[in-house]
Each structure stands twice: as C-alpha cells, then as structure tokens.
mmCIF file of N, CA and C in Angstrom:
data_model
loop_
_atom_site.group_PDB
_atom_site.id
_atom_site.type_symbol
_atom_site.label_atom_id
_atom_site.label_comp_id
_atom_site.label_asym_id
_atom_site.label_seq_id
_atom_site.Cartn_x
_atom_site.Cartn_y
_atom_site.Cartn_z
ATOM 1 N N MET A 11 0.838 -1.175 0.000
ATOM 2 C CA MET A 11 0.000 0.000 0.000
ATOM 3 C C MET A 11 0.890 1.248 0.000
ATOM 4 N N ILE A 12 0.533 2.219 -0.833
ATOM 5 C CA ILE A 12 1.285 3.461 -0.956
ATOM 6 C C ILE A 12 0.684 4.520 -0.024
ATOM 7 N N THR A 13 1.525 5.142 0.769
ATOM 8 C CA THR A 13 1.120 6.238 1.645
ATOM 9 C C THR A 13 1.785 7.510 1.142
ATOM 10 N N ILE A 14 1.009 8.584 1.035
ATOM 11 C CA ILE A 14 1.518 9.889 0.616
ATOM 12 C C ILE A 14 1.415 10.828 1.814
ATOM 13 N N ARG A 15 2.527 11.511 2.135
ATOM 14 C CA ARG A 15 2.501 12.447 3.264
ATOM 15 C C ARG A 15 3.539 13.540 3.041
ATOM 16 N N ASN A 16 3.352 14.655 3.748
ATOM 17 C CA ASN A 16 4.350 15.718 3.726
ATOM 18 C C ASN A 16 5.619 15.216 4.400
ATOM 19 N N TRP A 17 6.765 15.636 3.893
ATOM 20 C CA TRP A 17 7.998 15.222 4.538
ATOM 21 C C TRP A 17 8.534 16.314 5.436
ATOM 22 N N THR A 18 9.337 15.853 6.373
ATOM 23 C CA THR A 18 9.943 16.743 7.350
ATOM 24 C C THR A 18 11.456 16.565 7.284
ATOM 25 N N GLU A 19 12.164 17.383 8.013
ATOM 26 C CA GLU A 19 13.624 17.292 8.002
ATOM 27 C C GLU A 19 14.112 15.943 8.529
ATOM 28 N N LYS A 20 13.310 15.279 9.365
ATOM 29 C CA LYS A 20 13.684 13.942 9.863
ATOM 30 C C LYS A 20 13.780 12.927 8.718
ATOM 31 N N ASP A 21 13.078 13.192 7.621
ATOM 32 C CA ASP A 21 13.094 12.284 6.471
ATOM 33 C C ASP A 21 14.314 12.485 5.575
ATOM 34 N N LEU A 22 15.117 13.481 5.860
ATOM 35 C CA LEU A 22 16.210 13.864 4.977
ATOM 36 C C LEU A 22 17.166 12.718 4.616
ATOM 37 N N PRO A 23 17.619 11.882 5.551
ATOM 38 C CA PRO A 23 18.524 10.794 5.151
ATOM 39 C C PRO A 23 17.903 9.859 4.093
ATOM 40 N N LYS A 24 16.653 9.516 4.262
ATOM 41 C CA LYS A 24 15.991 8.647 3.281
ATOM 42 C C LYS A 24 15.809 9.362 1.949
ATOM 43 N N LEU A 25 15.478 10.655 2.005
ATOM 44 C CA LEU A 25 15.305 11.430 0.784
ATOM 45 C C LEU A 25 16.620 11.554 0.020
ATOM 46 N N MET A 26 17.712 11.740 0.747
ATOM 47 C CA MET A 26 19.006 11.867 0.097
ATOM 48 C C MET A 26 19.436 10.549 -0.549
ATOM 49 N N ALA A 27 19.142 9.436 0.085
ATOM 50 C CA ALA A 27 19.448 8.141 -0.523
ATOM 51 C C ALA A 27 18.659 7.972 -1.823
ATOM 52 N N LEU A 28 17.399 8.365 -1.789
ATOM 53 C CA LEU A 28 16.554 8.294 -2.986
ATOM 54 C C LEU A 28 17.065 9.259 -4.056
ATOM 55 N N GLU A 29 17.442 10.450 -3.656
ATOM 56 C CA GLU A 29 17.987 11.457 -4.579
ATOM 57 C C GLU A 29 19.204 10.900 -5.317
ATOM 58 N N ARG A 30 20.116 10.308 -4.574
ATOM 59 C CA ARG A 30 21.338 9.761 -5.195
ATOM 60 C C ARG A 30 21.023 8.564 -6.095
ATOM 61 N N ALA A 31 20.013 7.783 -5.741
ATOM 62 C CA ALA A 31 19.648 6.624 -6.556
ATOM 63 C C ALA A 31 18.983 7.037 -7.870
ATOM 64 N N CYS A 32 18.339 8.198 -7.882
ATOM 65 C CA CYS A 32 17.545 8.603 -9.043
ATOM 66 C C CYS A 32 18.232 9.593 -9.979
ATOM 67 N N PHE A 33 19.188 10.355 -9.474
ATOM 68 C CA PHE A 33 19.757 11.434 -10.279
ATOM 69 C C PHE A 33 21.280 11.392 -10.314
ATOM 70 N N GLU A 34 21.855 11.450 -11.517
ATOM 71 C CA GLU A 34 23.305 11.543 -11.656
ATOM 72 C C GLU A 34 23.809 12.874 -11.123
ATOM 73 N N ASP A 35 22.994 13.925 -11.303
ATOM 74 C CA ASP A 35 23.359 15.263 -10.828
ATOM 75 C C ASP A 35 22.580 15.587 -9.551
ATOM 76 N N ALA A 36 22.661 14.668 -8.589
ATOM 77 C CA ALA A 36 21.891 14.777 -7.346
ATOM 78 C C ALA A 36 22.240 16.036 -6.562
ATOM 79 N N TRP A 37 21.222 16.563 -5.907
ATOM 80 C CA TRP A 37 21.438 17.677 -4.990
ATOM 81 C C TRP A 37 22.253 17.194 -3.794
ATOM 82 N N THR A 38 22.944 18.123 -3.157
ATOM 83 C CA THR A 38 23.636 17.822 -1.913
ATOM 84 C C THR A 38 22.635 17.910 -0.758
ATOM 85 N N THR A 39 23.031 17.400 0.386
ATOM 86 C CA THR A 39 22.178 17.498 1.574
ATOM 87 C C THR A 39 21.898 18.962 1.899
ATOM 88 N N GLU A 40 22.908 19.792 1.770
ATOM 89 C CA GLU A 40 22.733 21.224 2.065
ATOM 90 C C GLU A 40 21.720 21.859 1.113
ATOM 91 N N MET A 41 21.776 21.508 -0.157
ATOM 92 C CA MET A 41 20.806 22.046 -1.121
ATOM 93 C C MET A 41 19.387 21.624 -0.734
ATOM 94 N N MET A 42 19.235 20.378 -0.330
ATOM 95 C CA MET A 42 17.916 19.887 0.053
ATOM 96 C C MET A 42 17.436 20.601 1.311
ATOM 97 N N LYS A 43 18.319 20.767 2.288
ATOM 98 C CA LYS A 43 17.948 21.473 3.524
ATOM 99 C C LYS A 43 17.513 22.897 3.229
ATOM 100 N N ASN A 44 18.181 23.549 2.293
ATOM 101 C CA ASN A 44 17.843 24.929 1.951
ATOM 102 C C ASN A 44 16.422 25.071 1.424
ATOM 103 N N GLU A 45 15.901 24.024 0.825
ATOM 104 C CA GLU A 45 14.531 24.101 0.310
ATOM 105 C C GLU A 45 13.522 24.292 1.443
ATOM 106 N N PHE A 46 13.825 23.762 2.630
ATOM 107 C CA PHE A 46 12.910 23.906 3.764
ATOM 108 C C PHE A 46 12.696 25.362 4.155
ATOM 109 N N THR A 47 13.677 26.201 3.835
ATOM 110 C CA THR A 47 13.593 27.599 4.260
ATOM 111 C C THR A 47 12.839 28.481 3.273
ATOM 112 N N ARG A 48 12.503 27.961 2.119
ATOM 113 C CA ARG A 48 11.799 28.760 1.113
ATOM 114 C C ARG A 48 10.369 29.017 1.542
ATOM 115 N N ASP A 49 9.913 30.233 1.330
ATOM 116 C CA ASP A 49 8.498 30.530 1.528
ATOM 117 C C ASP A 49 7.693 29.702 0.540
ATOM 118 N N GLY A 50 6.591 29.142 0.981
ATOM 119 C CA GLY A 50 5.712 28.363 0.112
ATOM 120 C C GLY A 50 6.222 26.986 -0.233
ATOM 121 N N PHE A 51 7.227 26.482 0.501
ATOM 122 C CA PHE A 51 7.800 25.159 0.213
ATOM 123 C C PHE A 51 6.762 24.049 0.374
ATOM 124 N N CYS A 52 6.858 23.049 -0.482
ATOM 125 C CA CYS A 52 6.036 21.838 -0.379
ATOM 126 C C CYS A 52 6.927 20.644 -0.677
ATOM 127 N N GLY A 53 6.977 19.696 0.249
ATOM 128 C CA GLY A 53 7.688 18.445 0.041
ATOM 129 C C GLY A 53 6.774 17.300 0.432
ATOM 130 N N VAL A 54 6.554 16.385 -0.494
ATOM 131 C CA VAL A 54 5.659 15.250 -0.275
ATOM 132 C C VAL A 54 6.423 13.987 -0.635
ATOM 133 N N LEU A 55 6.257 12.948 0.181
ATOM 134 C CA LEU A 55 6.909 11.687 -0.147
ATOM 135 C C LEU A 55 5.896 10.550 -0.222
ATOM 136 N N ALA A 56 6.342 9.495 -0.874
ATOM 137 C CA ALA A 56 5.551 8.275 -1.001
ATOM 138 C C ALA A 56 6.287 7.165 -0.274
ATOM 139 N N GLU A 57 5.539 6.417 0.533
ATOM 140 C CA GLU A 57 6.104 5.266 1.237
ATOM 141 C C GLU A 57 5.320 4.015 0.860
ATOM 142 N N GLU A 58 6.058 2.935 0.731
ATOM 143 C CA GLU A 58 5.445 1.628 0.500
ATOM 144 C C GLU A 58 6.029 0.686 1.538
ATOM 145 N N ASP A 59 5.160 0.157 2.384
ATOM 146 C CA ASP A 59 5.589 -0.730 3.464
ATOM 147 C C ASP A 59 6.707 -0.100 4.304
ATOM 148 N N GLY A 60 6.568 1.184 4.594
ATOM 149 C CA GLY A 60 7.519 1.887 5.438
ATOM 150 C C GLY A 60 8.777 2.371 4.742
ATOM 151 N N GLU A 61 8.964 2.024 3.472
ATOM 152 C CA GLU A 61 10.149 2.439 2.720
ATOM 153 C C GLU A 61 9.806 3.656 1.868
ATOM 154 N N THR A 62 10.678 4.661 1.880
ATOM 155 C CA THR A 62 10.487 5.841 1.040
ATOM 156 C C THR A 62 10.815 5.451 -0.396
ATOM 157 N N VAL A 63 9.817 5.560 -1.282
ATOM 158 C CA VAL A 63 9.995 5.128 -2.669
ATOM 159 C C VAL A 63 9.871 6.273 -3.671
ATOM 160 N N GLY A 64 9.490 7.456 -3.193
ATOM 161 C CA GLY A 64 9.386 8.589 -4.102
ATOM 162 C C GLY A 64 9.174 9.883 -3.345
ATOM 163 N N TYR A 65 9.450 10.990 -4.014
ATOM 164 C CA TYR A 65 9.169 12.289 -3.418
ATOM 165 C C TYR A 65 9.006 13.342 -4.507
ATOM 166 N N VAL A 66 8.402 14.435 -4.117
ATOM 167 C CA VAL A 66 8.276 15.614 -4.962
ATOM 168 C C VAL A 66 8.537 16.825 -4.075
ATOM 169 N N CYS A 67 9.134 17.865 -4.649
ATOM 170 C CA CYS A 67 9.280 19.114 -3.907
ATOM 171 C C CYS A 67 9.243 20.294 -4.856
ATOM 172 N N GLY A 68 8.846 21.400 -4.306
ATOM 173 C CA GLY A 68 8.765 22.643 -5.048
ATOM 174 C C GLY A 68 8.232 23.718 -4.128
ATOM 175 N N TYR A 69 7.764 24.780 -4.702
ATOM 176 C CA TYR A 69 7.258 25.875 -3.882
ATOM 177 C C TYR A 69 6.206 26.650 -4.655
ATOM 178 N N THR A 70 5.472 27.459 -3.932
ATOM 179 C CA THR A 70 4.502 28.374 -4.510
ATOM 180 C C THR A 70 4.872 29.777 -4.067
ATOM 181 N N LEU A 71 4.932 30.667 -5.037
ATOM 182 C CA LEU A 71 5.207 32.072 -4.769
ATOM 183 C C LEU A 71 4.141 32.878 -5.501
ATOM 184 N N PHE A 72 3.295 33.526 -4.723
ATOM 185 C CA PHE A 72 2.156 34.267 -5.256
ATOM 186 C C PHE A 72 1.287 33.322 -6.086
ATOM 187 N N GLU A 73 1.079 33.617 -7.377
ATOM 188 C CA GLU A 73 0.182 32.790 -8.175
ATOM 189 C C GLU A 73 0.904 31.691 -8.963
ATOM 190 N N ASP A 74 2.213 31.548 -8.744
ATOM 191 C CA ASP A 74 2.981 30.556 -9.489
ATOM 192 C C ASP A 74 3.520 29.458 -8.597
ATOM 193 N N GLY A 75 3.343 28.222 -9.038
ATOM 194 C CA GLY A 75 3.981 27.082 -8.406
ATOM 195 C C GLY A 75 5.131 26.626 -9.280
ATOM 196 N N GLU A 76 6.190 26.143 -8.660
ATOM 197 C CA GLU A 76 7.295 25.580 -9.424
ATOM 198 C C GLU A 76 7.664 24.227 -8.847
ATOM 199 N N LEU A 77 7.551 23.216 -9.672
ATOM 200 C CA LEU A 77 7.959 21.869 -9.287
ATOM 201 C C LEU A 77 9.457 21.772 -9.543
ATOM 202 N N LEU A 78 10.222 21.481 -8.503
ATOM 203 C CA LEU A 78 11.676 21.408 -8.617
ATOM 204 C C LEU A 78 12.180 19.997 -8.869
ATOM 205 N N LYS A 79 11.635 19.045 -8.146
ATOM 206 C CA LYS A 79 12.119 17.662 -8.231
ATOM 207 C C LYS A 79 10.957 16.695 -8.059
ATOM 208 N N ILE A 80 11.003 15.625 -8.815
ATOM 209 C CA ILE A 80 10.124 14.483 -8.568
ATOM 210 C C ILE A 80 10.967 13.246 -8.842
ATOM 211 N N ALA A 81 10.918 12.309 -7.916
ATOM 212 C CA ALA A 81 11.750 11.111 -8.027
ATOM 213 C C ALA A 81 10.977 9.895 -7.542
ATOM 214 N N VAL A 82 11.145 8.789 -8.259
ATOM 215 C CA VAL A 82 10.570 7.506 -7.861
ATOM 216 C C VAL A 82 11.644 6.442 -8.092
ATOM 217 N N LEU A 83 11.853 5.598 -7.087
ATOM 218 C CA LEU A 83 12.829 4.511 -7.245
ATOM 219 C C LEU A 83 12.548 3.724 -8.519
ATOM 220 N N GLN A 84 13.614 3.364 -9.211
ATOM 221 C CA GLN A 84 13.493 2.622 -10.470
ATOM 222 C C GLN A 84 12.590 1.394 -10.315
ATOM 223 N N ALA A 85 12.775 0.624 -9.242
ATOM 224 C CA ALA A 85 12.010 -0.610 -9.035
ATOM 225 C C ALA A 85 10.521 -0.355 -8.790
ATOM 226 N N CYS A 86 10.153 0.870 -8.465
ATOM 227 C CA CYS A 86 8.762 1.204 -8.136
ATOM 228 C C CYS A 86 8.058 1.988 -9.236
ATOM 229 N N ARG A 87 8.734 2.240 -10.326
ATOM 230 C CA ARG A 87 8.126 2.989 -11.422
ATOM 231 C C ARG A 87 7.074 2.145 -12.118
ATOM 232 N N GLY A 88 6.093 2.820 -12.676
ATOM 233 C CA GLY A 88 5.008 2.130 -13.371
ATOM 234 C C GLY A 88 3.845 1.760 -12.469
ATOM 235 N N LYS A 89 3.899 2.154 -11.193
ATOM 236 C CA LYS A 89 2.826 1.857 -10.238
ATOM 237 C C LYS A 89 1.904 3.045 -10.001
ATOM 238 N N GLY A 90 2.152 4.163 -10.683
ATOM 239 C CA GLY A 90 1.336 5.351 -10.493
ATOM 240 C C GLY A 90 1.801 6.265 -9.375
ATOM 241 N N ILE A 91 2.972 5.981 -8.803
ATOM 242 C CA ILE A 91 3.471 6.774 -7.679
ATOM 243 C C ILE A 91 3.793 8.202 -8.128
ATOM 244 N N GLY A 92 4.416 8.352 -9.274
ATOM 245 C CA GLY A 92 4.722 9.685 -9.784
ATOM 246 C C GLY A 92 3.467 10.526 -9.945
ATOM 247 N N GLY A 93 2.403 9.917 -10.442
ATOM 248 C CA GLY A 93 1.142 10.627 -10.599
ATOM 249 C C GLY A 93 0.547 11.042 -9.263
ATOM 250 N N LEU A 94 0.617 10.156 -8.273
ATOM 251 C CA LEU A 94 0.114 10.492 -6.940
ATOM 252 C C LEU A 94 0.893 11.663 -6.344
ATOM 253 N N LEU A 95 2.206 11.646 -6.516
ATOM 254 C CA LEU A 95 3.037 12.731 -5.996
ATOM 255 C C LEU A 95 2.744 14.047 -6.714
ATOM 256 N N LEU A 96 2.629 13.983 -8.027
ATOM 257 C CA LEU A 96 2.337 15.190 -8.803
ATOM 258 C C LEU A 96 0.973 15.759 -8.423
ATOM 259 N N ASP A 97 -0.012 14.892 -8.235
ATOM 260 C CA ASP A 97 -1.340 15.346 -7.816
ATOM 261 C C ASP A 97 -1.297 16.007 -6.441
ATOM 262 N N ALA A 98 -0.522 15.431 -5.514
ATOM 263 C CA ALA A 98 -0.411 16.005 -4.168
ATOM 264 C C ALA A 98 0.253 17.378 -4.232
ATOM 265 N N PHE A 99 1.296 17.508 -5.046
ATOM 266 C CA PHE A 99 1.952 18.805 -5.199
ATOM 267 C C PHE A 99 0.992 19.834 -5.794
ATOM 268 N N THR A 100 0.241 19.425 -6.797
ATOM 269 C CA THR A 100 -0.718 20.326 -7.449
ATOM 270 C C THR A 100 -1.768 20.810 -6.461
ATOM 271 N N GLU A 101 -2.297 19.900 -5.657
ATOM 272 C CA GLU A 101 -3.305 20.288 -4.656
ATOM 273 C C GLU A 101 -2.722 21.262 -3.636
ATOM 274 N N ASN A 102 -1.489 21.016 -3.216
ATOM 275 C CA ASN A 102 -0.837 21.924 -2.275
ATOM 276 C C ASN A 102 -0.656 23.303 -2.899
ATOM 277 N N ALA A 103 -0.191 23.352 -4.135
ATOM 278 C CA ALA A 103 0.021 24.632 -4.814
ATOM 279 C C ALA A 103 -1.299 25.396 -4.948
ATOM 280 N N LYS A 104 -2.357 24.685 -5.329
ATOM 281 C CA LYS A 104 -3.670 25.334 -5.425
ATOM 282 C C LYS A 104 -4.106 25.878 -4.074
ATOM 283 N N GLY A 105 -3.871 25.112 -3.019
ATOM 284 C CA GLY A 105 -4.229 25.537 -1.668
ATOM 285 C C GLY A 105 -3.466 26.774 -1.218
ATOM 286 N N GLN A 106 -2.287 26.993 -1.819
ATOM 287 C CA GLN A 106 -1.492 28.178 -1.505
ATOM 288 C C GLN A 106 -1.756 29.330 -2.482
ATOM 289 N N GLY A 107 -2.755 29.146 -3.354
ATOM 290 C CA GLY A 107 -3.156 30.227 -4.259
ATOM 291 C C GLY A 107 -2.546 30.197 -5.638
ATOM 292 N N ALA A 108 -1.859 29.129 -6.001
ATOM 293 C CA ALA A 108 -1.259 29.064 -7.338
ATOM 294 C C ALA A 108 -2.330 29.003 -8.409
ATOM 295 N N GLU A 109 -2.070 29.707 -9.491
ATOM 296 C CA GLU A 109 -2.934 29.687 -10.666
ATOM 297 C C GLU A 109 -2.312 28.890 -11.796
ATOM 298 N N ARG A 110 -1.020 28.603 -11.666
ATOM 299 C CA ARG A 110 -0.321 27.827 -12.679
ATOM 300 C C ARG A 110 0.909 27.176 -12.029
ATOM 301 N N ILE A 111 1.394 26.119 -12.669
ATOM 302 C CA ILE A 111 2.600 25.427 -12.202
ATOM 303 C C ILE A 111 3.564 25.328 -13.381
ATOM 304 N N PHE A 112 4.827 25.588 -13.092
ATOM 305 C CA PHE A 112 5.903 25.473 -14.071
ATOM 306 C C PHE A 112 6.849 24.352 -13.658
ATOM 307 N N LEU A 113 7.534 23.782 -14.646
ATOM 308 C CA LEU A 113 8.582 22.799 -14.387
ATOM 309 C C LEU A 113 9.488 22.709 -15.600
ATOM 310 N N GLU A 114 10.659 22.107 -15.388
ATOM 311 C CA GLU A 114 11.565 21.757 -16.473
ATOM 312 C C GLU A 114 11.846 20.270 -16.359
ATOM 313 N N VAL A 115 11.994 19.638 -17.520
ATOM 314 C CA VAL A 115 12.267 18.203 -17.557
ATOM 315 C C VAL A 115 13.245 17.929 -18.696
ATOM 316 N N ARG A 116 14.113 16.960 -18.480
ATOM 317 C CA ARG A 116 15.069 16.588 -19.535
ATOM 318 C C ARG A 116 14.309 16.210 -20.800
ATOM 319 N N ILE A 117 14.809 16.684 -21.922
ATOM 320 C CA ILE A 117 14.156 16.435 -23.205
ATOM 321 C C ILE A 117 14.120 14.933 -23.523
ATOM 322 N N SER A 118 15.066 14.166 -22.964
ATOM 323 C CA SER A 118 15.130 12.721 -23.211
ATOM 324 C C SER A 118 14.257 11.900 -22.260
ATOM 325 N N ASN A 119 13.657 12.526 -21.261
ATOM 326 C CA ASN A 119 12.903 11.795 -20.235
ATOM 327 C C ASN A 119 11.454 11.586 -20.680
ATOM 328 N N GLU A 120 11.269 10.662 -21.592
ATOM 329 C CA GLU A 120 9.947 10.416 -22.168
ATOM 330 C C GLU A 120 8.902 9.967 -21.147
ATOM 331 N N PRO A 121 9.239 9.103 -20.171
ATOM 332 C CA PRO A 121 8.221 8.738 -19.174
ATOM 333 C C PRO A 121 7.710 9.955 -18.394
ATOM 334 N N ALA A 122 8.631 10.845 -17.984
ATOM 335 C CA ALA A 122 8.216 12.037 -17.239
ATOM 336 C C ALA A 122 7.388 12.962 -18.124
ATOM 337 N N LEU A 123 7.819 13.162 -19.359
ATOM 338 C CA LEU A 123 7.043 13.994 -20.284
ATOM 339 C C LEU A 123 5.624 13.448 -20.438
ATOM 340 N N GLY A 124 5.506 12.136 -20.555
ATOM 341 C CA GLY A 124 4.188 11.511 -20.669
ATOM 342 C C GLY A 124 3.334 11.745 -19.432
ATOM 343 N N LEU A 125 3.945 11.637 -18.240
ATOM 344 C CA LEU A 125 3.221 11.889 -16.997
ATOM 345 C C LEU A 125 2.712 13.321 -16.961
ATOM 346 N N TYR A 126 3.597 14.274 -17.247
ATOM 347 C CA TYR A 126 3.199 15.673 -17.169
ATOM 348 C C TYR A 126 2.093 15.998 -18.177
ATOM 349 N N ILE A 127 2.222 15.498 -19.381
ATOM 350 C CA ILE A 127 1.185 15.740 -20.394
ATOM 351 C C ILE A 127 -0.138 15.129 -19.949
ATOM 352 N N SER A 128 -0.093 13.931 -19.336
ATOM 353 C CA SER A 128 -1.326 13.279 -18.871
ATOM 354 C C SER A 128 -2.010 14.066 -17.756
ATOM 355 N N ARG A 129 -1.257 14.934 -17.080
ATOM 356 C CA ARG A 129 -1.803 15.746 -15.989
ATOM 357 C C ARG A 129 -2.066 17.186 -16.427
ATOM 358 N N GLY A 130 -2.098 17.426 -17.743
ATOM 359 C CA GLY A 130 -2.503 18.727 -18.254
ATOM 360 C C GLY A 130 -1.398 19.734 -18.483
ATOM 361 N N PHE A 131 -0.138 19.331 -18.362
ATOM 362 C CA PHE A 131 0.960 20.246 -18.635
ATOM 363 C C PHE A 131 1.177 20.364 -20.141
ATOM 364 N N GLU A 132 1.568 21.537 -20.573
ATOM 365 C CA GLU A 132 1.855 21.796 -21.985
ATOM 366 C C GLU A 132 3.292 22.283 -22.120
ATOM 367 N N ARG A 133 3.916 21.909 -23.211
ATOM 368 C CA ARG A 133 5.273 22.366 -23.498
ATOM 369 C C ARG A 133 5.218 23.854 -23.845
ATOM 370 N N THR A 134 6.121 24.634 -23.258
ATOM 371 C CA THR A 134 6.141 26.060 -23.567
ATOM 372 C C THR A 134 7.386 26.465 -24.351
ATOM 373 N N ARG A 135 8.517 25.818 -24.080
ATOM 374 C CA ARG A 135 9.731 26.112 -24.845
ATOM 375 C C ARG A 135 10.815 25.114 -24.493
ATOM 376 N N ILE A 136 11.870 25.137 -25.284
ATOM 377 C CA ILE A 136 13.066 24.333 -25.035
ATOM 378 C C ILE A 136 14.119 25.262 -24.434
ATOM 379 N N ARG A 137 14.732 24.825 -23.352
ATOM 380 C CA ARG A 137 15.822 25.582 -22.735
ATOM 381 C C ARG A 137 17.127 24.872 -23.094
ATOM 382 N N LYS A 138 17.876 25.450 -23.972
ATOM 383 C CA LYS A 138 19.106 24.860 -24.490
ATOM 384 C C LYS A 138 20.158 24.703 -23.396
ATOM 385 N N ARG A 139 20.793 23.514 -23.383
ATOM 386 C CA ARG A 139 21.909 23.210 -22.469
ATOM 387 C C ARG A 139 21.576 23.570 -21.015
ATOM 388 N N TYR A 140 20.384 23.261 -20.590
ATOM 389 C CA TYR A 140 19.889 23.622 -19.259
ATOM 390 C C TYR A 140 20.585 22.840 -18.143
ATOM 391 N N TYR A 141 20.841 21.555 -18.388
ATOM 392 C CA TYR A 141 21.405 20.685 -17.353
ATOM 393 C C TYR A 141 22.931 20.722 -17.382
ATOM 394 N N PRO A 142 23.580 20.393 -16.244
ATOM 395 C CA PRO A 142 25.053 20.458 -16.165
ATOM 396 C C PRO A 142 25.773 19.652 -17.253
ATOM 397 N N ASP A 143 25.129 18.566 -17.718
ATOM 398 C CA ASP A 143 25.766 17.755 -18.756
ATOM 399 C C ASP A 143 25.494 18.278 -20.167
ATOM 400 N N GLY A 144 24.783 19.409 -20.268
ATOM 401 C CA GLY A 144 24.519 20.024 -21.560
ATOM 402 C C GLY A 144 23.206 19.634 -22.207
ATOM 403 N N GLU A 145 22.464 18.731 -21.589
ATOM 404 C CA GLU A 145 21.190 18.324 -22.180
ATOM 405 C C GLU A 145 20.164 19.460 -22.089
ATOM 406 N N ASP A 146 19.329 19.534 -23.126
ATOM 407 C CA ASP A 146 18.252 20.515 -23.158
ATOM 408 C C ASP A 146 17.126 20.107 -22.218
ATOM 409 N N ALA A 147 16.361 21.105 -21.792
ATOM 410 C CA ALA A 147 15.172 20.868 -20.970
ATOM 411 C C ALA A 147 13.943 21.342 -21.729
ATOM 412 N N VAL A 148 12.832 20.676 -21.463
ATOM 413 C CA VAL A 148 11.535 21.142 -21.937
ATOM 414 C C VAL A 148 10.905 21.889 -20.773
ATOM 415 N N GLU A 149 10.566 23.137 -20.992
ATOM 416 C CA GLU A 149 9.838 23.901 -19.981
ATOM 417 C C GLU A 149 8.351 23.626 -20.208
ATOM 418 N N MET A 150 7.635 23.369 -19.119
ATOM 419 C CA MET A 150 6.219 23.031 -19.222
ATOM 420 C C MET A 150 5.426 23.872 -18.235
ATOM 421 N N LYS A 151 4.144 24.040 -18.533
ATOM 422 C CA LYS A 151 3.263 24.842 -17.693
ATOM 423 C C LYS A 151 1.875 24.208 -17.682
ATOM 424 N N ARG A 152 1.242 24.304 -16.541
ATOM 425 C CA ARG A 152 -0.157 23.886 -16.412
ATOM 426 C C ARG A 152 -0.936 25.011 -15.758
ATOM 427 N N GLU A 153 -1.981 25.449 -16.404
ATOM 428 C CA GLU A 153 -2.903 26.424 -15.821
ATOM 429 C C GLU A 153 -3.839 25.655 -14.899
ATOM 430 N N LEU A 154 -4.062 26.183 -13.703
ATOM 431 C CA LEU A 154 -4.937 25.539 -12.730
ATOM 432 C C LEU A 154 -6.284 26.236 -12.736
ATOM 433 N N CYS A 155 -7.329 25.475 -12.927
ATOM 434 C CA CYS A 155 -8.680 26.008 -12.885
ATOM 435 C C CYS A 155 -9.230 25.761 -11.475
ATOM 436 N N PRO A 156 -10.043 26.670 -10.955
ATOM 437 C CA PRO A 156 -10.600 26.474 -9.615
ATOM 438 C C PRO A 156 -11.349 25.151 -9.458
ATOM 439 N N GLU A 157 -11.962 24.671 -10.554
ATOM 440 C CA GLU A 157 -12.732 23.431 -10.453
ATOM 441 C C GLU A 157 -11.900 22.181 -10.648
ATOM 442 N N ASP A 158 -10.590 22.327 -10.952
ATOM 443 C CA ASP A 158 -9.708 21.147 -11.089
ATOM 444 C C ASP A 158 -9.658 20.364 -9.805
#
C-alpha cells in the first residue's frame, strides 16, 4: 500500500538516498535542507511498506507554483506513484493560491514527459543546455482552474 505524506527534516537521510539513486546530478544534503527555508515550500513523499519510494518538492510564490524535483525509485516505477506525488503537489500549490505550475524536464525523459502531459501540462519552450551535462530541458506549464 502506498502512503503519501508531507515530509519533514527527519526524512532527509531517506530522501538523500533516494535522490542519489535517481539522479546523476543529485542535490547535496545542504541544497535539500535549503529548500525547507523557502516561503511556500512543499515536500511530499511516497512510502510503500515503510520504505520511502518517491518524493516531490517545489514551492509556490504568489500565483505561481514551481515543481523542482520528482523522483521515484526505479524498481517502483510504473505503479502510479509519480502521478500520486504530482497530484499532491498540485493540490498543495492550489491551496497556496497558485494559478499555474511550471517545471523543467530533460528532453530525453519520455516517461516524465508523458506523466506531465497526462496531468494537463503543456510544453512552452526548449531551454538549451539547461542541465550540467549540456542536455536541453523542456519547460512546461499547467494552468490551474478552480474546479480542477
């Protein structure tokens, strides 16, 4: 059974292990800690049988939400966990007054692009050489309707 909940600083060691497992250009512990200090921060994690298997984080500033990271363990992909996390982030952003959400995703990350499109995100532009390794990013946006 998958449990979705807000994460706290106590979850940081598990989140960092997941971060390193999912990303070649993983954030440092200090970078992750700094996110807690942002106004409008939202961090949500997914647990399966007590194990942290995914997380999402971002923030809302005025009418804009920005999704910074979403990660799901390789072995747990395809179970809908990414969608649950994205939905939880969207609900949080709406609750904080967001009218739209922005994100960037690697142009080669077809599963993530498919998830975002399935949740109403639209491609807005390509950001050339956005990532440290030189890969381009697709910038995406979703307008939030009050009845969503």
